[in-house]
Amino acid sequence: MEPSQQSTVIITGASSGVGLYTAKALAATGKWHVVMACRNFLKTELAAKKVGIPKESYTILHLDLACFDSVRQFVQNFRALGRSLDALVCNAAIYMPLLKQPLRNPDGYELTVATNHLGHFLLCNLLLEDLQKSTQGQPRLVILGTVTHNPDELGGKIPPRPDLGELQGLAEGFLEPHSMIDGKKFEPVKAYKDSKVCNILTMLELHRRYHEQTGIVFSSLYPGCVATTALFRDHYPLFQFLFPKFQKYITGGFVSEELAGQRVADVVSDPKYSESGVYWSWGNRQKKGRESFMQKVSPEASDTAKAERLWDLSAKLVGLA
């Protein structure tokens, strides 16, 4: 296919794991040019080469989601490519469960929420007009979810449970001494779970505000438990060794990085996934040939009033309001 006829997708965190294999799956169709948005150019280049993504099928652009200036610069650099934007995949995430004290981004915000939620929130808002100008059909914006966002699911039941409270931490500026969205004491695992609740609320609020007027399809998905991903690189070595085995042989939730990447690629490109405002899932126990379904999200992640308040507070924190 001629480059001018290809669709263009931006994938954050495409240097490893699900993001890398999503890039591979889309590039393999010949219909997509992938913009790999990552912090480390060399790591991404080597990863793309290792999994066999054709050189002409991708472009690497620097993006550090924790730094809002970097997000804005990325958008400028992307626009300089002169490509139409047809899909955005918000995949990147950090998880630092062993931290005793919070790390902070250049603006002074707790790093997990700043990266996983606020950086993506800003990126989505800045690229909405680009997606709206898509020339290749129905544009899509996909935000990766996780089973741990839902306290009614196994991954969410394990303490600490996700809970945004009344967003007190964000409302009071999210600066020292605040390091949690609910304004309570820092807990690194909860910070991650909370950030993923925010991702789903953001998707639903994007759908409510912009789907009807723009035609953009907004969705999230849980592609299964990718227990080998680099997301767990900051966990105990014993956990990294045992967790994949636990998910494969005990829970049945294990999914390979390649299969998860293919599932994300399908949500990006398959007409089957053209409904907006949906959270797609394949469930927690993987069976051969298992089909996707529209999964109900947690009560908190479907709270429309909280979604609107989160949007307004986030817009202030990243300088959009």
PDB file of C-alpha atoms in Angstrom:
ATOM      1  CA  MET A   1       0.000   0.000   0.000  1.00  0.00           C
ATOM      2  CA  GLU A   2       1.244   3.477  -0.860  1.00  0.00           C
ATOM      3  CA  PRO A   3       2.318   5.551   2.198  1.00  0.00           C
ATOM      4  CA  SER A   4      -0.309   8.169   1.345  1.00  0.00           C
ATOM      5  CA  GLN A   5      -3.027   5.509   1.613  1.00  0.00           C
ATOM      6  CA  GLN A   6      -1.866   4.184   4.969  1.00  0.00           C
ATOM      7  CA  SER A   7      -3.543   5.078   8.220  1.00  0.00           C
ATOM      8  CA  THR A   8      -1.402   6.470  11.033  1.00  0.00           C
ATOM      9  CA  VAL A   9      -1.571   5.370  14.662  1.00  0.00           C
ATOM     10  CA  ILE A  10       0.290   6.770  17.670  1.00  0.00           C
ATOM     11  CA  ILE A  11       1.073   4.206  20.382  1.00  0.00           C
ATOM     12  CA  THR A  12       2.499   5.367  23.700  1.00  0.00           C
ATOM     13  CA  GLY A  13       4.914   3.041  25.454  1.00  0.00           C
ATOM     14  CA  ALA A  14       5.608   1.110  22.251  1.00  0.00           C
ATOM     15  CA  SER A  15       9.165   0.076  23.160  1.00  0.00           C
ATOM     16  CA  SER A  16       8.106  -3.106  24.975  1.00  0.00           C
ATOM     17  CA  GLY A  17       5.244  -5.355  25.995  1.00  0.00           C
ATOM     18  CA  VAL A  18       1.717  -4.781  24.764  1.00  0.00           C
ATOM     19  CA  GLY A  19       2.572  -1.500  23.031  1.00  0.00           C
ATOM     20  CA  LEU A  20       5.391  -3.086  21.026  1.00  0.00           C
ATOM     21  CA  TYR A  21       3.273  -6.032  19.902  1.00  0.00           C
ATOM     22  CA  THR A  22       0.354  -3.749  19.050  1.00  0.00           C
ATOM     23  CA  ALA A  23       2.761  -1.842  16.809  1.00  0.00           C
ATOM     24  CA  LYS A  24       3.935  -5.114  15.246  1.00  0.00           C
ATOM     25  CA  ALA A  25       0.389  -6.350  14.609  1.00  0.00           C
ATOM     26  CA  LEU A  26      -0.768  -3.116  12.969  1.00  0.00           C
ATOM     27  CA  ALA A  27       2.393  -2.695  10.895  1.00  0.00           C
ATOM     28  CA  ALA A  28       2.093  -6.297   9.671  1.00  0.00           C
ATOM     29  CA  THR A  29      -1.189  -5.464   7.937  1.00  0.00           C
ATOM     30  CA  GLY A  30       0.582  -3.028   5.623  1.00  0.00           C
ATOM     31  CA  LYS A  31      -2.298  -0.621   6.191  1.00  0.00           C
ATOM     32  CA  TRP A  32      -0.834   1.250   9.163  1.00  0.00           C
ATOM     33  CA  HIS A  33       2.159   3.466   9.821  1.00  0.00           C
ATOM     34  CA  VAL A  34       3.000   3.371  13.512  1.00  0.00           C
ATOM     35  CA  VAL A  35       4.339   6.344  15.460  1.00  0.00           C
ATOM     36  CA  MET A  36       6.091   4.775  18.431  1.00  0.00           C
ATOM     37  CA  ALA A  37       5.937   7.339  21.236  1.00  0.00           C
ATOM     38  CA  CYS A  38       8.580   6.457  23.831  1.00  0.00           C
ATOM     39  CA  ARG A  39      11.147   7.875  26.226  1.00  0.00           C
ATOM     40  CA  ASN A  40      14.141   5.915  24.918  1.00  0.00           C
ATOM     41  CA  PHE A  41      14.812   6.175  21.181  1.00  0.00           C
ATOM     42  CA  LEU A  42      17.549   3.531  21.003  1.00  0.00           C
ATOM     43  CA  LYS A  43      15.610   1.000  23.100  1.00  0.00           C
ATOM     44  CA  THR A  44      12.594   1.446  20.835  1.00  0.00           C
ATOM     45  CA  GLU A  45      14.655   1.112  17.664  1.00  0.00           C
ATOM     46  CA  LEU A  46      16.244  -2.113  18.884  1.00  0.00           C
ATOM     47  CA  ALA A  47      12.880  -3.499  20.027  1.00  0.00           C
ATOM     48  CA  ALA A  48      11.228  -2.754  16.683  1.00  0.00           C
ATOM     49  CA  LYS A  49      14.067  -4.464  14.863  1.00  0.00           C
ATOM     50  CA  LYS A  50      14.003  -7.480  17.199  1.00  0.00           C
ATOM     51  CA  VAL A  51      10.315  -8.240  16.615  1.00  0.00           C
ATOM     52  CA  GLY A  52      10.606  -7.627  12.881  1.00  0.00           C
ATOM     53  CA  ILE A  53       8.666  -4.410  12.307  1.00  0.00           C
ATOM     54  CA  PRO A  54       9.657  -3.175   8.820  1.00  0.00           C
ATOM     55  CA  LYS A  55      11.730  -0.007   8.980  1.00  0.00           C
ATOM     56  CA  GLU A  56       9.415   1.873   6.629  1.00  0.00           C
ATOM     57  CA  SER A  57       6.407   1.012   8.805  1.00  0.00           C
ATOM     58  CA  TYR A  58       7.253   3.093  11.859  1.00  0.00           C
ATOM     59  CA  THR A  59       8.546   6.420  13.113  1.00  0.00           C
ATOM     60  CA  ILE A  60       9.931   6.916  16.624  1.00  0.00           C
ATOM     61  CA  LEU A  61       9.207  10.173  18.437  1.00  0.00           C
ATOM     62  CA  HIS A  62      10.305  11.056  21.960  1.00  0.00           C
ATOM     63  CA  LEU A  63       7.574  11.289  24.592  1.00  0.00           C
ATOM     64  CA  ASP A  64       7.847  11.458  28.369  1.00  0.00           C
ATOM     65  CA  LEU A  65       4.267  11.452  29.634  1.00  0.00           C
ATOM     66  CA  ALA A  66       5.324  12.597  33.111  1.00  0.00           C
ATOM     67  CA  CYS A  67       6.616  15.859  31.638  1.00  0.00           C
ATOM     68  CA  PHE A  68       3.845  18.000  30.218  1.00  0.00           C
ATOM     69  CA  ASP A  69       6.302  20.100  28.194  1.00  0.00           C
ATOM     70  CA  SER A  70       7.426  16.839  26.566  1.00  0.00           C
ATOM     71  CA  VAL A  71       3.810  16.006  25.719  1.00  0.00           C
ATOM     72  CA  ARG A  72       3.344  19.367  24.047  1.00  0.00           C
ATOM     73  CA  GLN A  73       6.621  19.032  22.158  1.00  0.00           C
ATOM     74  CA  PHE A  74       5.632  15.560  20.993  1.00  0.00           C
ATOM     75  CA  VAL A  75       2.420  16.917  19.499  1.00  0.00           C
ATOM     76  CA  GLN A  76       4.393  19.574  17.607  1.00  0.00           C
ATOM     77  CA  ASN A  77       6.868  16.967  16.373  1.00  0.00           C
ATOM     78  CA  PHE A  78       4.067  14.699  15.224  1.00  0.00           C
ATOM     79  CA  ARG A  79       2.366  17.483  13.310  1.00  0.00           C
ATOM     80  CA  ALA A  80       5.672  18.253  11.619  1.00  0.00           C
ATOM     81  CA  LEU A  81       5.537  14.785  10.035  1.00  0.00           C
ATOM     82  CA  GLY A  82       2.588  15.953   7.942  1.00  0.00           C
ATOM     83  CA  ARG A  83       0.590  12.778   8.571  1.00  0.00           C
ATOM     84  CA  SER A  84      -3.122  12.450   9.182  1.00  0.00           C
ATOM     85  CA  LEU A  85      -3.833  10.935  12.595  1.00  0.00           C
ATOM     86  CA  ASP A  86      -6.296   8.060  12.483  1.00  0.00           C
ATOM     87  CA  ALA A  87      -5.845   6.376  15.870  1.00  0.00           C
ATOM     88  CA  LEU A  88      -4.273   7.047  19.250  1.00  0.00           C
ATOM     89  CA  VAL A  89      -3.460   4.220  21.679  1.00  0.00           C
ATOM     90  CA  CYS A  90      -2.778   5.322  25.260  1.00  0.00           C
ATOM     91  CA  ASN A  91      -0.863   2.262  26.423  1.00  0.00           C
ATOM     92  CA  ALA A  92       2.136   3.441  28.465  1.00  0.00           C
ATOM     93  CA  ALA A  93       2.049   3.025  32.234  1.00  0.00           C
ATOM     94  CA  ILE A  94       4.392   2.834  35.185  1.00  0.00           C
ATOM     95  CA  TYR A  95       3.955   0.706  38.308  1.00  0.00           C
ATOM     96  CA  MET A  96       6.326   1.095  41.239  1.00  0.00           C
ATOM     97  CA  PRO A  97       4.906  -1.048  44.060  1.00  0.00           C
ATOM     98  CA  LEU A  98       7.991  -0.977  46.301  1.00  0.00           C
ATOM     99  CA  LEU A  99       8.253   2.782  46.764  1.00  0.00           C
ATOM    100  CA  LYS A 100       8.208   4.031  50.346  1.00  0.00           C
ATOM    101  CA  GLN A 101       7.918   7.695  49.421  1.00  0.00           C
ATOM    102  CA  PRO A 102       6.326   9.221  46.308  1.00  0.00           C
ATOM    103  CA  LEU A 103       8.367  10.328  43.336  1.00  0.00           C
ATOM    104  CA  ARG A 104       7.229  13.502  41.617  1.00  0.00           C
ATOM    105  CA  ASN A 105       7.190  14.839  38.071  1.00  0.00           C
ATOM    106  CA  PRO A 106       8.606  18.263  37.088  1.00  0.00           C
ATOM    107  CA  ASP A 107       5.346  19.928  38.140  1.00  0.00           C
ATOM    108  CA  GLY A 108       5.484  18.350  41.594  1.00  0.00           C
ATOM    109  CA  TYR A 109       2.719  15.772  41.030  1.00  0.00           C
ATOM    110  CA  GLU A 110       2.987  12.140  42.148  1.00  0.00           C
ATOM    111  CA  LEU A 111       4.710  10.299  39.311  1.00  0.00           C
ATOM    112  CA  THR A 112       2.367   7.324  38.760  1.00  0.00           C
ATOM    113  CA  VAL A 113      -0.768   9.438  38.387  1.00  0.00           C
ATOM    114  CA  ALA A 114       1.144  12.107  36.450  1.00  0.00           C
ATOM    115  CA  THR A 115       2.348   9.519  33.919  1.00  0.00           C
ATOM    116  CA  ASN A 116      -0.550   7.103  33.618  1.00  0.00           C
ATOM    117  CA  HIS A 117      -3.403   9.598  33.846  1.00  0.00           C
ATOM    118  CA  LEU A 118      -2.436  13.270  33.574  1.00  0.00           C
ATOM    119  CA  GLY A 119       0.088  12.867  30.746  1.00  0.00           C
ATOM    120  CA  HIS A 120      -2.371  10.835  28.700  1.00  0.00           C
ATOM    121  CA  PHE A 121      -5.205  13.224  29.558  1.00  0.00           C
ATOM    122  CA  LEU A 122      -3.182  16.115  28.123  1.00  0.00           C
ATOM    123  CA  LEU A 123      -2.118  14.112  25.065  1.00  0.00           C
ATOM    124  CA  CYS A 124      -5.702  13.106  24.269  1.00  0.00           C
ATOM    125  CA  ASN A 125      -6.929  16.679  24.531  1.00  0.00           C
ATOM    126  CA  LEU A 126      -4.145  18.081  22.351  1.00  0.00           C
ATOM    127  CA  LEU A 127      -4.643  15.456  19.634  1.00  0.00           C
ATOM    128  CA  LEU A 128      -8.444  15.587  19.445  1.00  0.00           C
ATOM    129  CA  GLU A 129      -8.384  18.073  16.577  1.00  0.00           C
ATOM    130  CA  ASP A 130      -5.872  15.908  14.698  1.00  0.00           C
ATOM    131  CA  LEU A 131      -8.070  12.811  15.082  1.00  0.00           C
ATOM    132  CA  GLN A 132     -11.087  14.806  13.952  1.00  0.00           C
ATOM    133  CA  LYS A 133      -9.256  15.602  10.691  1.00  0.00           C
ATOM    134  CA  SER A 134      -8.599  11.930   9.936  1.00  0.00           C
ATOM    135  CA  THR A 135      -8.792  11.211   6.219  1.00  0.00           C
ATOM    136  CA  GLN A 136      -8.939   7.418   6.474  1.00  0.00           C
ATOM    137  CA  GLY A 137     -12.394   6.851   7.919  1.00  0.00           C
ATOM    138  CA  GLN A 138     -13.570   6.540  11.499  1.00  0.00           C
ATOM    139  CA  PRO A 139     -10.802   7.667  13.909  1.00  0.00           C
ATOM    140  CA  ARG A 140     -10.339   5.856  17.220  1.00  0.00           C
ATOM    141  CA  LEU A 141      -8.869   6.689  20.599  1.00  0.00           C
ATOM    142  CA  VAL A 142      -8.126   3.641  22.754  1.00  0.00           C
ATOM    143  CA  ILE A 143      -7.034   3.744  26.411  1.00  0.00           C
ATOM    144  CA  LEU A 144      -5.674   0.576  28.011  1.00  0.00           C
ATOM    145  CA  GLY A 145      -7.518  -0.591  31.091  1.00  0.00           C
ATOM    146  CA  THR A 146      -6.821  -3.237  33.710  1.00  0.00           C
ATOM    147  CA  VAL A 147      -8.808  -5.659  35.810  1.00  0.00           C
ATOM    148  CA  THR A 148      -7.287  -4.093  38.931  1.00  0.00           C
ATOM    149  CA  HIS A 149      -9.422  -0.965  38.464  1.00  0.00           C
ATOM    150  CA  ASN A 150     -12.460  -2.940  39.654  1.00  0.00           C
ATOM    151  CA  PRO A 151     -12.758  -3.960  43.342  1.00  0.00           C
ATOM    152  CA  ASP A 152     -15.427  -6.488  42.305  1.00  0.00           C
ATOM    153  CA  GLU A 153     -12.844  -8.414  40.246  1.00  0.00           C
ATOM    154  CA  LEU A 154     -10.066 -10.597  41.649  1.00  0.00           C
ATOM    155  CA  GLY A 155      -7.266  -8.162  40.798  1.00  0.00           C
ATOM    156  CA  GLY A 156      -9.143  -5.270  42.356  1.00  0.00           C
ATOM    157  CA  LYS A 157     -10.223  -7.150  45.475  1.00  0.00           C
ATOM    158  CA  ILE A 158      -6.645  -7.663  46.613  1.00  0.00           C
ATOM    159  CA  PRO A 159      -5.798  -4.752  48.952  1.00  0.00           C
ATOM    160  CA  PRO A 160      -5.337  -1.900  48.559  1.00  0.00           C
ATOM    161  CA  ARG A 161      -8.570  -1.367  46.677  1.00  0.00           C
ATOM    162  CA  PRO A 162      -8.863   1.488  44.186  1.00  0.00           C
ATOM    163  CA  ASP A 163     -10.777   4.479  45.524  1.00  0.00           C
ATOM    164  CA  LEU A 164     -10.628   8.067  44.282  1.00  0.00           C
ATOM    165  CA  GLY A 165     -12.625   9.351  47.236  1.00  0.00           C
ATOM    166  CA  GLU A 166     -13.880  12.842  46.517  1.00  0.00           C
ATOM    167  CA  LEU A 167     -10.715  13.679  44.544  1.00  0.00           C
ATOM    168  CA  GLN A 168      -9.490  15.745  47.500  1.00  0.00           C
ATOM    169  CA  GLY A 169      -5.814  15.420  46.582  1.00  0.00           C
ATOM    170  CA  LEU A 170      -6.383  16.744  43.076  1.00  0.00           C
ATOM    171  CA  ALA A 171      -8.745  19.464  44.294  1.00  0.00           C
ATOM    172  CA  GLU A 172      -6.095  20.768  46.679  1.00  0.00           C
ATOM    173  CA  GLY A 173      -3.461  21.025  43.952  1.00  0.00           C
ATOM    174  CA  PHE A 174      -1.860  17.553  44.100  1.00  0.00           C
ATOM    175  CA  LEU A 175       1.379  19.047  45.398  1.00  0.00           C
ATOM    176  CA  GLU A 176       3.273  18.243  48.595  1.00  0.00           C
ATOM    177  CA  PRO A 177       1.963  16.929  50.960  1.00  0.00           C
ATOM    178  CA  HIS A 178      -0.644  15.407  48.608  1.00  0.00           C
ATOM    179  CA  SER A 179       0.456  12.302  46.728  1.00  0.00           C
ATOM    180  CA  MET A 180      -2.836  10.433  46.380  1.00  0.00           C
ATOM    181  CA  ILE A 181      -5.945  11.375  44.436  1.00  0.00           C
ATOM    182  CA  ASP A 182      -8.136  10.888  47.501  1.00  0.00           C
ATOM    183  CA  GLY A 183      -5.827  13.041  49.626  1.00  0.00           C
ATOM    184  CA  LYS A 184      -4.800  10.164  51.900  1.00  0.00           C
ATOM    185  CA  LYS A 185      -1.411   8.631  52.762  1.00  0.00           C
ATOM    186  CA  PHE A 186       0.800   7.507  49.875  1.00  0.00           C
ATOM    187  CA  GLU A 187       0.338   3.888  48.809  1.00  0.00           C
ATOM    188  CA  PRO A 188       2.142   3.013  45.545  1.00  0.00           C
ATOM    189  CA  VAL A 189      -0.039   0.069  44.491  1.00  0.00           C
ATOM    190  CA  LYS A 190      -3.214   2.050  45.107  1.00  0.00           C
ATOM    191  CA  ALA A 191      -1.749   4.970  43.140  1.00  0.00           C
ATOM    192  CA  TYR A 192      -1.474   2.659  40.125  1.00  0.00           C
ATOM    193  CA  LYS A 193      -4.984   1.255  40.529  1.00  0.00           C
ATOM    194  CA  ASP A 194      -6.418   4.741  41.005  1.00  0.00           C
ATOM    195  CA  SER A 195      -4.673   5.954  37.860  1.00  0.00           C
ATOM    196  CA  LYS A 196      -6.326   3.180  35.861  1.00  0.00           C
ATOM    197  CA  VAL A 197      -9.752   4.147  37.208  1.00  0.00           C
ATOM    198  CA  CYS A 198      -8.939   7.637  35.932  1.00  0.00           C
ATOM    199  CA  ASN A 199      -8.095   6.222  32.500  1.00  0.00           C
ATOM    200  CA  ILE A 200     -11.549   4.677  32.182  1.00  0.00           C
ATOM    201  CA  LEU A 201     -13.313   7.768  33.511  1.00  0.00           C
ATOM    202  CA  THR A 202     -11.364   9.829  30.962  1.00  0.00           C
ATOM    203  CA  MET A 203     -12.469   7.536  28.128  1.00  0.00           C
ATOM    204  CA  LEU A 204     -16.104   7.764  29.174  1.00  0.00           C
ATOM    205  CA  GLU A 205     -15.954  11.538  29.534  1.00  0.00           C
ATOM    206  CA  LEU A 206     -14.265  11.866  26.127  1.00  0.00           C
ATOM    207  CA  HIS A 207     -17.122   9.816  24.692  1.00  0.00           C
ATOM    208  CA  ARG A 208     -19.755  11.955  26.445  1.00  0.00           C
ATOM    209  CA  ARG A 209     -18.213  15.254  25.390  1.00  0.00           C
ATOM    210  CA  TYR A 210     -16.931  14.552  21.898  1.00  0.00           C
ATOM    211  CA  HIS A 211     -18.186  11.386  20.210  1.00  0.00           C
ATOM    212  CA  GLU A 212     -21.407  12.763  18.795  1.00  0.00           C
ATOM    213  CA  GLN A 213     -19.851  15.950  17.428  1.00  0.00           C
ATOM    214  CA  THR A 214     -16.586  14.462  16.139  1.00  0.00           C
ATOM    215  CA  GLY A 215     -17.396  10.860  15.225  1.00  0.00           C
ATOM    216  CA  ILE A 216     -14.282   9.690  17.063  1.00  0.00           C
ATOM    217  CA  VAL A 217     -14.691   6.257  18.660  1.00  0.00           C
ATOM    218  CA  PHE A 218     -13.486   6.258  22.269  1.00  0.00           C
ATOM    219  CA  SER A 219     -12.946   2.912  23.978  1.00  0.00           C
ATOM    220  CA  SER A 220     -10.931   1.027  26.572  1.00  0.00           C
ATOM    221  CA  LEU A 221     -10.001  -2.604  26.922  1.00  0.00           C
ATOM    222  CA  TYR A 222      -8.541  -5.200  29.218  1.00  0.00           C
ATOM    223  CA  PRO A 223      -6.641  -7.599  26.922  1.00  0.00           C
ATOM    224  CA  GLY A 224      -5.957 -10.174  29.674  1.00  0.00           C
ATOM    225  CA  CYS A 225      -3.210 -10.544  32.251  1.00  0.00           C
ATOM    226  CA  VAL A 226       0.104  -9.925  30.507  1.00  0.00           C
ATOM    227  CA  ALA A 227       2.174 -11.237  33.400  1.00  0.00           C
ATOM    228  CA  THR A 228       5.543 -11.015  31.615  1.00  0.00           C
ATOM    229  CA  THR A 229       5.352  -7.343  30.715  1.00  0.00           C
ATOM    230  CA  ALA A 230       8.009  -4.820  31.751  1.00  0.00           C
ATOM    231  CA  LEU A 231       5.287  -3.122  33.818  1.00  0.00           C
ATOM    232  CA  PHE A 232       6.463  -5.382  36.662  1.00  0.00           C
ATOM    233  CA  ARG A 233      10.173  -4.589  36.312  1.00  0.00           C
ATOM    234  CA  ASP A 234      10.187  -2.632  39.582  1.00  0.00           C
ATOM    235  CA  HIS A 235       8.656  -5.479  41.591  1.00  0.00           C
ATOM    236  CA  TYR A 236      10.512  -8.080  43.667  1.00  0.00           C
ATOM    237  CA  PRO A 237      12.442 -10.587  41.470  1.00  0.00           C
ATOM    238  CA  LEU A 238      10.583 -13.462  43.125  1.00  0.00           C
ATOM    239  CA  PHE A 239       7.253 -11.865  42.179  1.00  0.00           C
ATOM    240  CA  GLN A 240       8.432 -11.473  38.581  1.00  0.00           C
ATOM    241  CA  PHE A 241       9.349 -15.172  38.539  1.00  0.00           C
ATOM    242  CA  LEU A 242       6.199 -16.546  40.184  1.00  0.00           C
ATOM    243  CA  PHE A 243       3.470 -14.208  38.880  1.00  0.00           C
ATOM    244  CA  PRO A 244       3.424 -15.520  35.268  1.00  0.00           C
ATOM    245  CA  LYS A 245       3.268 -19.102  36.541  1.00  0.00           C
ATOM    246  CA  PHE A 246       0.443 -18.229  38.939  1.00  0.00           C
ATOM    247  CA  GLN A 247      -1.564 -16.606  36.144  1.00  0.00           C
ATOM    248  CA  LYS A 248      -0.852 -19.421  33.687  1.00  0.00           C
ATOM    249  CA  TYR A 249      -1.457 -22.460  35.880  1.00  0.00           C
ATOM    250  CA  ILE A 250      -3.693 -21.276  38.748  1.00  0.00           C
ATOM    251  CA  THR A 251      -5.981 -18.451  37.602  1.00  0.00           C
ATOM    252  CA  GLY A 252      -5.948 -19.149  33.864  1.00  0.00           C
ATOM    253  CA  GLY A 253      -5.662 -15.435  33.225  1.00  0.00           C
ATOM    254  CA  PHE A 254      -2.266 -15.469  31.490  1.00  0.00           C
ATOM    255  CA  VAL A 255      -2.049 -13.844  28.062  1.00  0.00           C
ATOM    256  CA  SER A 256       1.111 -13.500  25.993  1.00  0.00           C
ATOM    257  CA  GLU A 257       2.354 -10.046  25.035  1.00  0.00           C
ATOM    258  CA  GLU A 258       1.808 -10.944  21.390  1.00  0.00           C
ATOM    259  CA  LEU A 259      -1.834 -11.992  21.865  1.00  0.00           C
ATOM    260  CA  ALA A 260      -2.567  -8.920  23.982  1.00  0.00           C
ATOM    261  CA  GLY A 261      -1.000  -6.724  21.297  1.00  0.00           C
ATOM    262  CA  GLN A 262      -3.160  -8.358  18.636  1.00  0.00           C
ATOM    263  CA  ARG A 263      -6.255  -7.689  20.732  1.00  0.00           C
ATOM    264  CA  VAL A 264      -5.377  -4.015  21.070  1.00  0.00           C
ATOM    265  CA  ALA A 265      -4.693  -3.852  17.327  1.00  0.00           C
ATOM    266  CA  ASP A 266      -8.134  -5.332  16.671  1.00  0.00           C
ATOM    267  CA  VAL A 267      -9.816  -2.709  18.857  1.00  0.00           C
ATOM    268  CA  VAL A 268      -7.915  -0.062  16.883  1.00  0.00           C
ATOM    269  CA  SER A 269      -8.753  -1.350  13.421  1.00  0.00           C
ATOM    270  CA  ASP A 270     -11.511  -3.985  13.266  1.00  0.00           C
ATOM    271  CA  PRO A 271     -15.029  -2.738  12.338  1.00  0.00           C
ATOM    272  CA  LYS A 272     -16.309  -5.049  15.106  1.00  0.00           C
ATOM    273  CA  TYR A 273     -15.036  -2.523  17.668  1.00  0.00           C
ATOM    274  CA  SER A 274     -16.595   0.622  16.215  1.00  0.00           C
ATOM    275  CA  GLU A 275     -18.941   1.330  19.133  1.00  0.00           C
ATOM    276  CA  SER A 276     -17.873   4.279  21.280  1.00  0.00           C
ATOM    277  CA  GLY A 277     -17.887   4.436  25.077  1.00  0.00           C
ATOM    278  CA  VAL A 278     -17.218   0.704  25.479  1.00  0.00           C
ATOM    279  CA  TYR A 279     -14.844  -1.219  27.756  1.00  0.00           C
ATOM    280  CA  TRP A 280     -13.839  -4.408  25.938  1.00  0.00           C
ATOM    281  CA  SER A 281     -12.655  -7.529  27.720  1.00  0.00           C
ATOM    282  CA  TRP A 282     -11.781 -11.151  27.081  1.00  0.00           C
ATOM    283  CA  GLY A 283     -12.322 -12.096  30.712  1.00  0.00           C
ATOM    284  CA  ASN A 284      -9.942 -13.387  33.354  1.00  0.00           C
ATOM    285  CA  ARG A 285      -9.783 -17.049  32.337  1.00  0.00           C
ATOM    286  CA  GLN A 286      -8.480 -17.508  28.856  1.00  0.00           C
ATOM    287  CA  LYS A 287      -9.913 -20.241  26.669  1.00  0.00           C
ATOM    288  CA  LYS A 288      -8.945 -21.065  23.120  1.00  0.00           C
ATOM    289  CA  GLY A 289     -10.947 -18.961  20.716  1.00  0.00           C
ATOM    290  CA  ARG A 290     -12.467 -16.832  23.452  1.00  0.00           C
ATOM    291  CA  GLU A 291     -14.442 -13.914  22.069  1.00  0.00           C
ATOM    292  CA  SER A 292     -14.376 -10.353  23.320  1.00  0.00           C
ATOM    293  CA  PHE A 293     -17.355  -8.829  25.061  1.00  0.00           C
ATOM    294  CA  MET A 294     -18.475  -5.469  26.424  1.00  0.00           C
ATOM    295  CA  GLN A 295     -17.651  -5.601  30.108  1.00  0.00           C
ATOM    296  CA  LYS A 296     -19.276  -3.544  32.817  1.00  0.00           C
ATOM    297  CA  VAL A 297     -16.746  -1.359  34.622  1.00  0.00           C
ATOM    298  CA  SER A 298     -16.679  -0.691  38.357  1.00  0.00           C
ATOM    299  CA  PRO A 299     -19.310   1.623  39.896  1.00  0.00           C
ATOM    300  CA  GLU A 300     -16.649   4.276  40.497  1.00  0.00           C
ATOM    301  CA  ALA A 301     -15.308   4.032  36.943  1.00  0.00           C
ATOM    302  CA  SER A 302     -18.822   4.595  35.596  1.00  0.00           C
ATOM    303  CA  ASP A 303     -19.668   7.528  37.868  1.00  0.00           C
ATOM    304  CA  THR A 304     -20.534  10.319  35.407  1.00  0.00           C
ATOM    305  CA  ALA A 305     -20.402  13.063  38.037  1.00  0.00           C
ATOM    306  CA  LYS A 306     -16.958  11.932  39.159  1.00  0.00           C
ATOM    307  CA  ALA A 307     -15.805  11.705  35.538  1.00  0.00           C
ATOM    308  CA  GLU A 308     -16.804  15.329  34.936  1.00  0.00           C
ATOM    309  CA  ARG A 309     -15.137  16.536  38.134  1.00  0.00           C
ATOM    310  CA  LEU A 310     -11.983  14.545  37.373  1.00  0.00           C
ATOM    311  CA  TRP A 311     -11.888  16.132  33.914  1.00  0.00           C
ATOM    312  CA  ASP A 312     -12.149  19.669  35.286  1.00  0.00           C
ATOM    313  CA  LEU A 313      -9.502  19.122  37.979  1.00  0.00           C
ATOM    314  CA  SER A 314      -7.142  17.372  35.559  1.00  0.00           C
ATOM    315  CA  ALA A 315      -7.499  20.174  33.022  1.00  0.00           C
ATOM    316  CA  LYS A 316      -6.328  22.651  35.662  1.00  0.00           C
ATOM    317  CA  LEU A 317      -3.375  20.508  36.707  1.00  0.00           C
ATOM    318  CA  VAL A 318      -2.025  20.134  33.150  1.00  0.00           C
ATOM    319  CA  GLY A 319      -2.644  23.756  32.173  1.00  0.00           C
ATOM    320  CA  LEU A 320      -5.673  23.356  29.912  1.00  0.00           C
ATOM    321  CA  ALA A 321      -7.964  25.428  32.109  1.00  0.00           C
TER     322      ALA A 321
END
